[in-house]
Each structure stands twice: as C-alpha cells, then as structure tokens.
Coordinates of C-alpha atoms and ligand atoms in Angstrom, one line a residue:
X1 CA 102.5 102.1 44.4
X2 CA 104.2 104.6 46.7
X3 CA 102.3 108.0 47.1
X4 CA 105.5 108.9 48.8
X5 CA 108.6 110.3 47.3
X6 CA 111.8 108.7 47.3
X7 CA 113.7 110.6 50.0
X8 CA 110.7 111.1 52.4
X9 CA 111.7 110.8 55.8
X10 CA 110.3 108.0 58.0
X11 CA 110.8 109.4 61.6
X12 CA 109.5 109.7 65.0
X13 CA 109.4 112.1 67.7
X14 CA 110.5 113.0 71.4
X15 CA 111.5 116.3 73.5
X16 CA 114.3 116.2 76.1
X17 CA 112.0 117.1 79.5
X18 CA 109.2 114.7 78.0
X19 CA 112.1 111.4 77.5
X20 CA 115.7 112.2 78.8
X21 CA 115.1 112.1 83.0
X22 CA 118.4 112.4 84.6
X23 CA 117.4 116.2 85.4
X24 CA 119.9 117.4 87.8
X25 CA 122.6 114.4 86.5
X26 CA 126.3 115.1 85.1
X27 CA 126.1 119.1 85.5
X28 CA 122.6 120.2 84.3
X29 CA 120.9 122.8 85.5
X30 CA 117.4 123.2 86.3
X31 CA 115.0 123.9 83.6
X32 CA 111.4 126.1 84.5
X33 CA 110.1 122.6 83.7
X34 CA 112.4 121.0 86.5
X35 CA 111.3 124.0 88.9
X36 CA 107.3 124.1 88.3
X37 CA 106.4 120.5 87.9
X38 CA 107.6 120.3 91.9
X39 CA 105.1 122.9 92.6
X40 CA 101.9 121.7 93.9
X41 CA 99.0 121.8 91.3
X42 CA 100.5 122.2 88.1
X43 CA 100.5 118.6 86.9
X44 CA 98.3 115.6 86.9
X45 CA 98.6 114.0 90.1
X46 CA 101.9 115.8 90.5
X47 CA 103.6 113.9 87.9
X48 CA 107.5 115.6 86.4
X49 CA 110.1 114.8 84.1
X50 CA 112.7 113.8 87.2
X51 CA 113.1 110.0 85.7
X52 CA 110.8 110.1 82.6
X53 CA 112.1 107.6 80.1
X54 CA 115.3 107.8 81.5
X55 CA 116.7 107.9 77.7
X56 CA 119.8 109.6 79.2
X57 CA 120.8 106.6 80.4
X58 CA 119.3 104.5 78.2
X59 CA 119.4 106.0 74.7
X60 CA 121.5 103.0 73.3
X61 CA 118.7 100.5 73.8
X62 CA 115.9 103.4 72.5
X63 CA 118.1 104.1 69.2
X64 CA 118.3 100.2 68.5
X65 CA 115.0 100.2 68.7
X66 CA 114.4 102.8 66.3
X67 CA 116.6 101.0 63.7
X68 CA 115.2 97.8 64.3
X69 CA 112.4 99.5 63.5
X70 CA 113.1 101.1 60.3
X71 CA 113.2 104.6 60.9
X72 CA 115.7 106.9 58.8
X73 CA 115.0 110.2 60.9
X74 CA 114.2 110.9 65.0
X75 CA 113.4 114.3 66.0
X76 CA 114.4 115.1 69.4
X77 CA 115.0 118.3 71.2
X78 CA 118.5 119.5 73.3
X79 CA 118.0 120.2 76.9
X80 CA 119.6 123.6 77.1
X81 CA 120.4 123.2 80.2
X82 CA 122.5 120.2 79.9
X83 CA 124.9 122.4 77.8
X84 CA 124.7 125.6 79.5
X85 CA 123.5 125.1 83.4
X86 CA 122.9 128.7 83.7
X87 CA 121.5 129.4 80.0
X88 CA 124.5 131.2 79.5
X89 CA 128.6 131.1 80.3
X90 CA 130.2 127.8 81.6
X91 CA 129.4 125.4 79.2
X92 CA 129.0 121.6 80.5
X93 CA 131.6 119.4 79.0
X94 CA 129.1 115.8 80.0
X95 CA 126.1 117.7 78.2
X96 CA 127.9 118.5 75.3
X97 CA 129.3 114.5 75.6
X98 CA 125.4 113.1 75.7
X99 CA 124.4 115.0 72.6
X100 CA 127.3 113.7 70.5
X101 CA 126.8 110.0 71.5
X102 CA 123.0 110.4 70.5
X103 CA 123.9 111.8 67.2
X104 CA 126.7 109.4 66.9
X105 CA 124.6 106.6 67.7
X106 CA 122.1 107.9 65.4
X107 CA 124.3 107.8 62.4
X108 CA 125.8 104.6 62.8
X109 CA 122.4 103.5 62.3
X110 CA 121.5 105.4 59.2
X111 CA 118.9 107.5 61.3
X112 CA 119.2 111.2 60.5
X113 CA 118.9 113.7 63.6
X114 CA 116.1 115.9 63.2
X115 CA 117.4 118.7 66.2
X116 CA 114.9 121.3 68.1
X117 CA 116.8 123.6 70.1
X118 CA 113.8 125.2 72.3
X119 CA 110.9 122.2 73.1
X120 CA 110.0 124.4 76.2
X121 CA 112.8 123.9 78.7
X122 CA 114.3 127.4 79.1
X123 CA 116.7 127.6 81.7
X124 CA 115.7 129.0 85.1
X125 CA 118.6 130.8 85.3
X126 CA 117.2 132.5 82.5
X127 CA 113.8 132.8 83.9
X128 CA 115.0 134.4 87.1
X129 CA 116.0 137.4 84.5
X130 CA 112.6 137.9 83.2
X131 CA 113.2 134.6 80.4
X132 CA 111.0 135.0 77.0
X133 CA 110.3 138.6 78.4
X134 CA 114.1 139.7 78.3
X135 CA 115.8 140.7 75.3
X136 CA 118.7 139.0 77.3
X137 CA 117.2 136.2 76.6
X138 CA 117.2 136.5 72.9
X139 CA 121.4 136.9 72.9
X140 CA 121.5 134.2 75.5
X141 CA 119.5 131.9 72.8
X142 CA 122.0 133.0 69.7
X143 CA 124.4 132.2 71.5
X144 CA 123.1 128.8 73.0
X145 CA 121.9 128.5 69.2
X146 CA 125.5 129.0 68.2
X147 CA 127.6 126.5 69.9
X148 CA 125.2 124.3 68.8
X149 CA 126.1 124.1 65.3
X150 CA 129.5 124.8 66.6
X151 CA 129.1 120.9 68.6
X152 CA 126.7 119.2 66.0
X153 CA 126.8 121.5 62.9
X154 CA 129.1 119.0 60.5
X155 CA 126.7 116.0 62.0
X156 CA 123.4 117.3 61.7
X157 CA 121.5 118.5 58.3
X158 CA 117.8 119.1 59.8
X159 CA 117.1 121.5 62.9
X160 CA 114.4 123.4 64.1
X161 CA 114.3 126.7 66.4
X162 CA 112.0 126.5 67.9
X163 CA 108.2 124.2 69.0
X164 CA 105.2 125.4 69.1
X165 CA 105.2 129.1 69.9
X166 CA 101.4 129.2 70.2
X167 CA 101.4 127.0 72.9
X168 CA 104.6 127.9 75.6
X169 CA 103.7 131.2 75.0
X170 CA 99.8 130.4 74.6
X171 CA 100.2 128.4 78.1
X172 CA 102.9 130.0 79.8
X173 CA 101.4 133.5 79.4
X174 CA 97.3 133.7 78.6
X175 CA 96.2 130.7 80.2
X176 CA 98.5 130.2 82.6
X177 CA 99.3 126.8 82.5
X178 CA 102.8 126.7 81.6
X179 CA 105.5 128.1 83.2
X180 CA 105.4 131.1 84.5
X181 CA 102.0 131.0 85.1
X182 CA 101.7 134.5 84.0
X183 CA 97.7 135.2 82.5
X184 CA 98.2 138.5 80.3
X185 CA 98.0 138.8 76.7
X186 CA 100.3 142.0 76.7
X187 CA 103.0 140.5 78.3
X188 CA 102.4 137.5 75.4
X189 CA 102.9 139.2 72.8
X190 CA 106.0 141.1 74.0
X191 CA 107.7 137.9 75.0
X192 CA 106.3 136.0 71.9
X193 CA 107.8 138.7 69.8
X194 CA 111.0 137.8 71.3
X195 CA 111.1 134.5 70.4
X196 CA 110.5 135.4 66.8
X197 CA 113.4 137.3 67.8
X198 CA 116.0 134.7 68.9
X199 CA 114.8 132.4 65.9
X200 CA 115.7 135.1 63.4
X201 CA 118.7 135.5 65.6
X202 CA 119.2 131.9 64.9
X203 CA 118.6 131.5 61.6
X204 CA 121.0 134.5 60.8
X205 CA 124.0 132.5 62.9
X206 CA 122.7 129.1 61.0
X207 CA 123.9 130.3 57.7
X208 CA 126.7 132.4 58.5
X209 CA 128.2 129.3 60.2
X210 CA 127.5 127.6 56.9
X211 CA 129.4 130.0 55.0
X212 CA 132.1 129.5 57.1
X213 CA 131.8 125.5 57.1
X214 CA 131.2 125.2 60.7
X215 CA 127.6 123.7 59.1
X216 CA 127.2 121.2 56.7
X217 CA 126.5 123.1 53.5
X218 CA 123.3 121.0 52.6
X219 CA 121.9 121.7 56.2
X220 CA 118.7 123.4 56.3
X221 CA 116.6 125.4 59.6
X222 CA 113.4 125.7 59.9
X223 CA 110.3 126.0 63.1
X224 CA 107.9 124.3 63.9
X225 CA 104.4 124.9 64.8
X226 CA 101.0 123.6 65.3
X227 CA 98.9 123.3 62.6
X228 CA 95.3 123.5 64.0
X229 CA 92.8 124.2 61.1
X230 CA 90.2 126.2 61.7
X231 CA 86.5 125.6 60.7
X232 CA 83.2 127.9 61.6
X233 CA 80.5 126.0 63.6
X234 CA 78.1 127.5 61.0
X235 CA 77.9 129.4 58.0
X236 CA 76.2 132.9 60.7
X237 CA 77.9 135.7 59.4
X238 CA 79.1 136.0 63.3
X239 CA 80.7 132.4 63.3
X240 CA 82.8 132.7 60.0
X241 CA 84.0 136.5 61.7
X242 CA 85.1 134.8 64.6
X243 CA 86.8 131.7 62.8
X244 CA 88.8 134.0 60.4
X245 CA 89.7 135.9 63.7
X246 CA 90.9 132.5 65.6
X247 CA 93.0 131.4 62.7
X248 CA 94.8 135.3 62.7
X249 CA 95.6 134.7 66.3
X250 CA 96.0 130.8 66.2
X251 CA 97.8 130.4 62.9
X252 CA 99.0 133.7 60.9
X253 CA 100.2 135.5 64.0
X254 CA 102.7 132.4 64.5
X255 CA 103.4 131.2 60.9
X256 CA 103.8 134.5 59.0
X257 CA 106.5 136.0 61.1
X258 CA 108.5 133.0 60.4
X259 CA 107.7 132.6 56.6
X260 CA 107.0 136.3 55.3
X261 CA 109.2 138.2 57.6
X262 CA 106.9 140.2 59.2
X263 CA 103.3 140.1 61.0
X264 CA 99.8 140.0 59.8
X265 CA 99.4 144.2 59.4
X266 CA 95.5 144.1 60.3
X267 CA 96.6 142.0 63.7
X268 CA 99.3 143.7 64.8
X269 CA 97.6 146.8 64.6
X270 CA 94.8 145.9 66.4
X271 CA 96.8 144.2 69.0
X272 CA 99.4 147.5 69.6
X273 CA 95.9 149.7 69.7
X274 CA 94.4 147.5 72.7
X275 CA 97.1 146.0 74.2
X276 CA 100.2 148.4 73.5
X277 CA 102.2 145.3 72.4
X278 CA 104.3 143.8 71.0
X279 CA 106.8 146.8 71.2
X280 CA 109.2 146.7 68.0
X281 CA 113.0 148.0 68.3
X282 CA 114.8 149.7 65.9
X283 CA 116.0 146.6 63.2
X284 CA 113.5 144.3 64.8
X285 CA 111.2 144.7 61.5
X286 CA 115.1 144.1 59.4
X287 CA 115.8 141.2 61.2
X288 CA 112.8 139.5 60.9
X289 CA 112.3 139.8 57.0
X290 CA 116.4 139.0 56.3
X291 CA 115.9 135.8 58.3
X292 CA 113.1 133.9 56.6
X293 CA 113.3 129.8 57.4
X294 CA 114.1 127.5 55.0
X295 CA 111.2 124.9 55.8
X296 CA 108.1 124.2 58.4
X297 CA 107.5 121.7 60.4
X298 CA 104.0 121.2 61.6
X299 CA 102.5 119.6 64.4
X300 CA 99.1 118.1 63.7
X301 CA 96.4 116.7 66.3
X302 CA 93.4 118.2 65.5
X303 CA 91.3 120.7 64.0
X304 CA 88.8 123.2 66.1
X305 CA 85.1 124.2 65.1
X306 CA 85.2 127.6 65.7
X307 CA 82.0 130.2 67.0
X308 CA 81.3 133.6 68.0
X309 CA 81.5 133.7 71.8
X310 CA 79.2 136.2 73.8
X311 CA 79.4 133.8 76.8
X312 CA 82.3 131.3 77.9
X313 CA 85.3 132.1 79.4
X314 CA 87.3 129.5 79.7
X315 CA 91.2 128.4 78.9
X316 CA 91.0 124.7 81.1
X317 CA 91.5 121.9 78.6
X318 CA 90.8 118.1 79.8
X319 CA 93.6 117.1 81.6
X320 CA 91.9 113.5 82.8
X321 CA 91.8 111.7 80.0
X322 CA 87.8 111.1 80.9
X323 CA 86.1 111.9 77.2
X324 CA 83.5 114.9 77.5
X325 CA 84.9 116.2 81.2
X326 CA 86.2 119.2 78.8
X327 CA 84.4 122.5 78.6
X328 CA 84.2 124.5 75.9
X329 CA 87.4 126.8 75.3
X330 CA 87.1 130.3 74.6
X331 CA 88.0 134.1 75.0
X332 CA 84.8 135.9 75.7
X333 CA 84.0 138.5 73.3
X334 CA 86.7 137.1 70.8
X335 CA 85.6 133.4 70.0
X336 CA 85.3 129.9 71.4
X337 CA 86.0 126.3 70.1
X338 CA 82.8 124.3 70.4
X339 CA 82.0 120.4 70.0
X340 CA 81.6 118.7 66.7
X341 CA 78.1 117.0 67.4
X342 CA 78.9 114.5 64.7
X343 CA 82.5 114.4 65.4
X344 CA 85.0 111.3 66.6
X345 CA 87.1 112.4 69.5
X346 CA 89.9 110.7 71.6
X347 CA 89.7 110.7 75.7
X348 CA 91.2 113.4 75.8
X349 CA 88.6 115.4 73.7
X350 CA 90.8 116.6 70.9
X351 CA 88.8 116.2 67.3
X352 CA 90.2 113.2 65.5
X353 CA 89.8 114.8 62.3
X354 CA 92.5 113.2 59.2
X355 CA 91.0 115.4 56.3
X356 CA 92.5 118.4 58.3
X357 CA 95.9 117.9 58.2
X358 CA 95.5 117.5 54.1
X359 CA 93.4 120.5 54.2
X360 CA 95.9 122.8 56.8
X361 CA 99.0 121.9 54.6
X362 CA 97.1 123.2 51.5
X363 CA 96.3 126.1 53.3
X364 CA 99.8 127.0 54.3
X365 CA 100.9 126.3 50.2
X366 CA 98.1 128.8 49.4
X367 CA 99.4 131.3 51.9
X368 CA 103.1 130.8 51.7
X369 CA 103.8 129.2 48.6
X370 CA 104.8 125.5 48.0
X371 CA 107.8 125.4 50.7
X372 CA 109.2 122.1 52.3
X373 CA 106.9 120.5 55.0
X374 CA 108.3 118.1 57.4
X375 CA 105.1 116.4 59.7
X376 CA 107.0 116.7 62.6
X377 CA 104.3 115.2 65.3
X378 CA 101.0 113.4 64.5
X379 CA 99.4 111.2 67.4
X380 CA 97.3 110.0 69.2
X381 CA 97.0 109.8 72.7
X382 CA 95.3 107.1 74.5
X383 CA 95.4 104.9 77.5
X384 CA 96.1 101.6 75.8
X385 CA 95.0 98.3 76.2
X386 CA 97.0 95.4 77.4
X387 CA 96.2 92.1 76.4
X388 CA 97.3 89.2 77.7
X389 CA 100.5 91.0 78.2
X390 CA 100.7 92.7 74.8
X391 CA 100.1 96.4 74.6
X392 CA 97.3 96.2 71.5
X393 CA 97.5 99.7 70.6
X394 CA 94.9 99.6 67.4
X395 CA 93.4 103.2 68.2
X396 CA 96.9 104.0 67.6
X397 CA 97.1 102.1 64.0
X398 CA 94.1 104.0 62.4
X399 CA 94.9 107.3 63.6
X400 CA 98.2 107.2 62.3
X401 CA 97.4 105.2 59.3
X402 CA 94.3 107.7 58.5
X403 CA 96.7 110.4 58.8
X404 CA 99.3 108.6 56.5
X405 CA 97.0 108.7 53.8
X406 CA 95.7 112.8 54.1
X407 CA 99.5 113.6 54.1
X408 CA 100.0 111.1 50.8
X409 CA 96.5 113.8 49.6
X410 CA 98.1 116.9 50.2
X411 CA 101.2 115.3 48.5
X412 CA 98.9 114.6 45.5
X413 CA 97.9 117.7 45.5
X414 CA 101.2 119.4 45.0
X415 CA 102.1 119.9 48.6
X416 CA 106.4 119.5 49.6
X417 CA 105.7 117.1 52.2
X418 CA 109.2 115.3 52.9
X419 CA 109.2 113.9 56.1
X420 CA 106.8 112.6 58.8
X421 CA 107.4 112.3 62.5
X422 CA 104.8 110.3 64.9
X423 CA 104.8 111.8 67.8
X424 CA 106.2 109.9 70.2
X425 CA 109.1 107.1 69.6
X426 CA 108.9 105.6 73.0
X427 CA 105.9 106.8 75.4
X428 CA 106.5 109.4 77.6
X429 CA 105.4 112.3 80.4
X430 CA 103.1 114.6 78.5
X431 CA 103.4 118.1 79.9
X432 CA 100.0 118.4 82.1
X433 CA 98.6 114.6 81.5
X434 CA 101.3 112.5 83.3
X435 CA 102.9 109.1 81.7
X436 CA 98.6 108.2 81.7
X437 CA 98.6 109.5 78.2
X438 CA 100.3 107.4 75.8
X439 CA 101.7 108.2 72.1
X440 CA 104.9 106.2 71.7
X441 CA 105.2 102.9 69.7
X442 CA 107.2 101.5 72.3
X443 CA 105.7 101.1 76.0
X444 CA 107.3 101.8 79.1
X445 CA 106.7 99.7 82.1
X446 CA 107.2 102.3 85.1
X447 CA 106.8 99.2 87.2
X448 CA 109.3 97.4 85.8
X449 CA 112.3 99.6 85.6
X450 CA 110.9 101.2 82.7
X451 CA 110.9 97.9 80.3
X452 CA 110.8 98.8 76.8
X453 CA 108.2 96.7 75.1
X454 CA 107.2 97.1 71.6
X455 CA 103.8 97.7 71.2
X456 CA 101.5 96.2 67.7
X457 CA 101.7 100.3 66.4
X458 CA 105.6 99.5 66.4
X459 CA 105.3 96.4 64.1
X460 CA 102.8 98.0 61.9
X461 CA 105.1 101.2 61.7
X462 CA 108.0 99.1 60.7
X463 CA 105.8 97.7 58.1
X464 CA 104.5 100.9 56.6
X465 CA 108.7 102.2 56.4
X466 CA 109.8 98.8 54.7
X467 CA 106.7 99.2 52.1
X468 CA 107.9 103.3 51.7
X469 CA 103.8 104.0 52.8
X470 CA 102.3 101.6 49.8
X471 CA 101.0 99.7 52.7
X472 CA 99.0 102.7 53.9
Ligands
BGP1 C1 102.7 119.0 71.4 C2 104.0 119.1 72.0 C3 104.5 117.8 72.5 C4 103.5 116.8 73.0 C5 102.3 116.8 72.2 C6 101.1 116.0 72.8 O1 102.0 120.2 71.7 O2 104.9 119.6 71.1 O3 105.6 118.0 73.4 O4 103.4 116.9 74.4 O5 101.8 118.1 71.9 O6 100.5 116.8 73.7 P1 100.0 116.3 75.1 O7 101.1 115.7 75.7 O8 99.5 117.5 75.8 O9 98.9 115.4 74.8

C-alpha cells in the first residue's frame, strides 16, 4: 500500500548558478553570483559556478537520466540573466532558446517542469542600481516575471517566485555572507519587503496572463521557503520566549506575507519601532493581500533547538564539512540555536531530524489552513564514499527514505502534500561549501570531464518512483 496519492509528484531539484555553468556563454550577463564568487574569501577554497555541472551544455544527457530514472517532475530555476543580460531591456534570443529546449526536452519525457524564477542570481546590472533595495528592482522582476510566462506559460503548469527569502536576504544582508555582503537588519527588511513585493507583482501578472490564455489555465504559482521547525532547548520560561521569537523572525515573518497577505502585526511593529523598517507605500498593504499564492513549497533540512541568548554572537555556520567545527549561531540579546546533546547530525552540523518535517508541515496546516504542499528540497549533504569505483551513497538512502516516510505522516494526518523534490538531481556547487558537499543522485567526476555516474541513491530512488513510495 501507497501512503501516497495518485498524482503525487516524484521530482528532483537543481538551481541554474548551482548546475547550468556556461556563465558568460551565448549572451548572458553576469549574475551577483558570477561577480562575488571571483572575489577572494567568499567561497570555500574559492570555488564558483563558472563550469558547475555544465548542464548547459549537457542537459540532454542530465534529462535522460532523470527519465531513466523515473521521475515525473524536475524543479530547476531560470538564470535571469540568460534572458535579460542587463535584468532589464534587450532580451537574449539564445537564453530564451536554452529554456525552451529544457522544457521541451522535459516533456517529451513525461517530466513536468517545476520553474523558480529567482534561486538567488539577480543580475548585477540590477545590483549596480541598489538590486533587492530598489523598487526598480521590483518592476524589473514583473517584467522578467512576465515574459516568462509569455516564453514558457502554455508549457509549464508549476512555478515558483521566488527561494528561500530567509536566507538571500538572511545572508546577503544580516550575516553577510551572500551577496552584497551588506550586515544590517534595517536595510533587510526594506529589501526583503520588496521581494514580497515583486512576488505579489508576479503573482498578479501570473493570473492575468491566464485570463488572457498566455498561461495554461490549470497552471498554478506559488514560493518557496525553508521550513526550519523550531523547538526550545528547555521548557525555562526564557527558552520557550526566545523559540516563539525565532520562529516570528525565521518562519512567520516569511510565510505569512505570502499566505495571509500581510505581516505578523506584533513583528512588524516591533521591527518599524527599533529599526524604522520595513517602510510600506501607499497600495503596498493592497497588493500584498490581493495576491495570495496558490501553494508552498518548502525546503526542509533540518530543525533548530532554540535558547535564550545573553551571550553569543555569532552568524558563521560550518562551511568545512568537519562535524562539530560549527559554533553556536545566535543574535545576542534575541536568541541562539544550540546543539542537540542527544541529536544525529551530518558533517556539516545541520540536525538530521525526520519527525520535523512531519511536524513543520502540520504546523503550516494549523497556521494557514490545509493548502497544497510541494517538498521542494530534502537532502542530505555529505562527502560520499567511493567503493571500488561505485559511489555508495547509503547516508544518502536513509535520510531520504526517513524523510519519505514523515512526509507519508503529515499526509496521514490530513496534510496536501503533492509533490516531493530531493534536493539535488545531479551533484553540484553548493553556494559557500564548494562541489565537496554532495546531494545529487547522480555524481560528477570533475576529473573526468564531469562524468555522470549514477550513484546506489539513484537506483534506490528509481525504485521508490516505480513502487509510488510503498517501498518506503
Ligand atoms: C537551500 C538552497 C539550495 C541548496 C541547499 C543546500 O538553502 O535553496 O540552493 O544549496 O539549500 O544548501 P547547502 O548547499 O548550503 O548545503
């Protein structure tokens, strides 16, 4: 028996700067990514997305692959730069080229295109004008939103905004991280509100190009975001405060614009009394609440312990891949995210923690009623084993299998989960980590002209889709 219904989704994941390489080939323009993975410092051991996977060139061989493998959806993400070098203007006739033949190639197949428009890569162009800081970058986005559906609207039924809001924003403008670098939570929130912004934009130009028929009438737009449940450290009065406070600023602050319309009142008062931001526009409060997604897709690694913080302040994560070289994360004064002592955790130190991504969808059903879920990255990332020639990736098989099962739960439970995307198809550059940190069920050998070779996860994968997830 199948806990899964009939038209679940069996997919896998990728993002354009992570997979595609090629990044100055055919017309595109440079990316922030392009530009601050060159500067010195910013990535492990200088790594960058120049070559990645080279799936550009090679997306043919990845998508048979993919249907060898069973799969009947693959989210991926459009380098907006490849259509619009500049973010904006002359449009690039050999980007918009690429995208169809994916999608094409897709379909002969059977696979369905799951489509992100924003995984990070904003154009410098863009950046140069102030990017996520710039209301110009909000009509630059409709518009870059727009002759999207225009291209892929009649192929394409599932697309997404935007990825993981909490984190560009999180990285590119608290920690400092991501590009720009920028550390200040005022000019965070301003910038984050402008990309709720552009994806209300976007939404609003999604379903007036499906009035029109420009979009296929049962295509649907949602956004994606992490799901990272929070848990107190201990049931102190001080630790439950501070976890209710890290799931306002971690979860509800980037969920309920999206799915109510409209910010979490308490929050965005106390954030506009210290900080004087975000700074609302007449018809930004409209536009929000008229432009409510159809569905969410969530992103789930791991959950976080959460504690009152008098002491550590500290946004580095573990970037080696050496387990327990992490310190502990936190915001002094606000709260921190402390160690599990009886917790399992990968290399990387993130919680491996299955029961959370059951418990985080039932919290998002309680919150925002029972809306359509799409899993749209679960992984695990690890420096895998080669045996005798065969990458033996069973770390991989348990986490993902584990996982499986707490999505069937939350689907017991009542939850609309209709879709779930492994994060990643093939392996490939992860943002800070370099290629050292592996996700994808196929492996690429960077020292042999980036070989595809499928690794055991793939076969067991391919398995668990031919069984519909009775296997699991
Ligand atoms: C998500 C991103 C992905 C991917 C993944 C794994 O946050 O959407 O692009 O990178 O996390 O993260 P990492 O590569 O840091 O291990």
């Amino acid at each position: 028996m199948t806990a899964f219904p009939k038209q679940f989704l069996w997919g896998a994941a990728s993002a354009a700067y992570q997979v595609e390489g090629a990044h100055d080939a055919d017309g595109k323009g440079p990316s922030i990514w392009d530009v601050y993975a060159h500067l010195p410092g910013t990535t492990h051991e200088g790594t960058n997305g120049d070559l990645a996977a080279d799936h550009y060139h090679r997306f043919k061989e990845d998508v048979a692959l993919m249907a060898e493998q069973g799969l009947t959806s693959y989210r991926f993400s459009i380098a907006w730069t490849r259509l619009l070098p500049q973010g904006r203007g002359a449009v690039n006739p050999a980007g918009v080229a690429f995208y169809h033949a994916l999608i094409d190639e897709l379909l002969r197949h059977g696979i369905k295109p799951m489509i992100t428009l924003y995984h990070w890569d904003l154009p410098q162009a863009l950046q140069d004008l102030g990017g996520w800081e710039s209301r110009e970058t909000v009509d630059a986005f409709a518009d870059y939103a727009e002759l999207c559906y225009r291209e892929f609207g009649a192929k394409a039924e599932l697309w997404a905004t935007f990825n993981e809001t909490v984190v560009f924003i999180g990285m590119g403008y608290i920690t400092g991280a991501h590009p720009p670098g920028v550390r200040d939570p005022a000019r965070a929130l301003q910038a984050c509100h402008h990309v709720f912004l552009a994806h209300a934009r976007a939404v609003q130009r999604f379903r007036e190009l499906k009035c029109e028929g420009r979009v296929r009438a049962d295509a649907v737009i949602g956004f994606v975001n992490v799901l990272q449940p929070h848990a107190p450290a201990s049931d102190r009065p001080e630790d439950i405060a501070a976890r209710e406070l890290a799931d306002g600023c971690f979860t509800h602050w980037f969920y309920d614009p999206v799915l109510r319309g409209e910010y979490p009142a308490a929050l965005l008062h106390w954030a506009q009394e210290a900080l004087g931001a975000p700074l609302f526009a007449p018809g930004d409060a409209e536009l929000l609440k008229a432009n409510i997604c159809d569905f969410i897709g969530v992103n789930y690694y791991k959950r976080e312990l959460v504690a009152a913080n008098p002491d550590v302040d500290n946004t580095r994560i573990n970037t080696s891949g050496e387990k327990g070289s992490g310190r502990e994360f936190g915001f002094r004064g606000l709260f921190k995210f402390v160690r599990n002592p009886s917790g399992e955790y990968t290399d990387w130190d993130w919680e491996i923690y299955p029961k959370g991504l059951t418990e985080g969808i039932l919290q998002l059903k309680a919150r925002y009623g029972n809306l359509p879920v799409y899993i749209t990255e679960n992984g695990l990332g690890a420096k895998d084993p080669i045996i005798d020639g065969e990458v033996v990736d069973d770390a991989r098989i348990d986490y993902l299998a584990r996982h499986l099962k707490a999505a069937a739960e939350a689907i017991a439970a009542g939850a609309d989960v209709r879709g779930y995307y492994p994060w990643s198809f093939t392996d490939l550059l992860s943002w800070l980590n370099g290629y050292q940190k592996q996700y994808g069920f196929v492996y690429i050998d960077r020292d042999h002209h980036l070989a595809r070779q499928r690794k055991k996860s793939f076969f067991w994968y391919q398995e668990v889709i031919r069984s519909h997830g009775s296997l699991i």
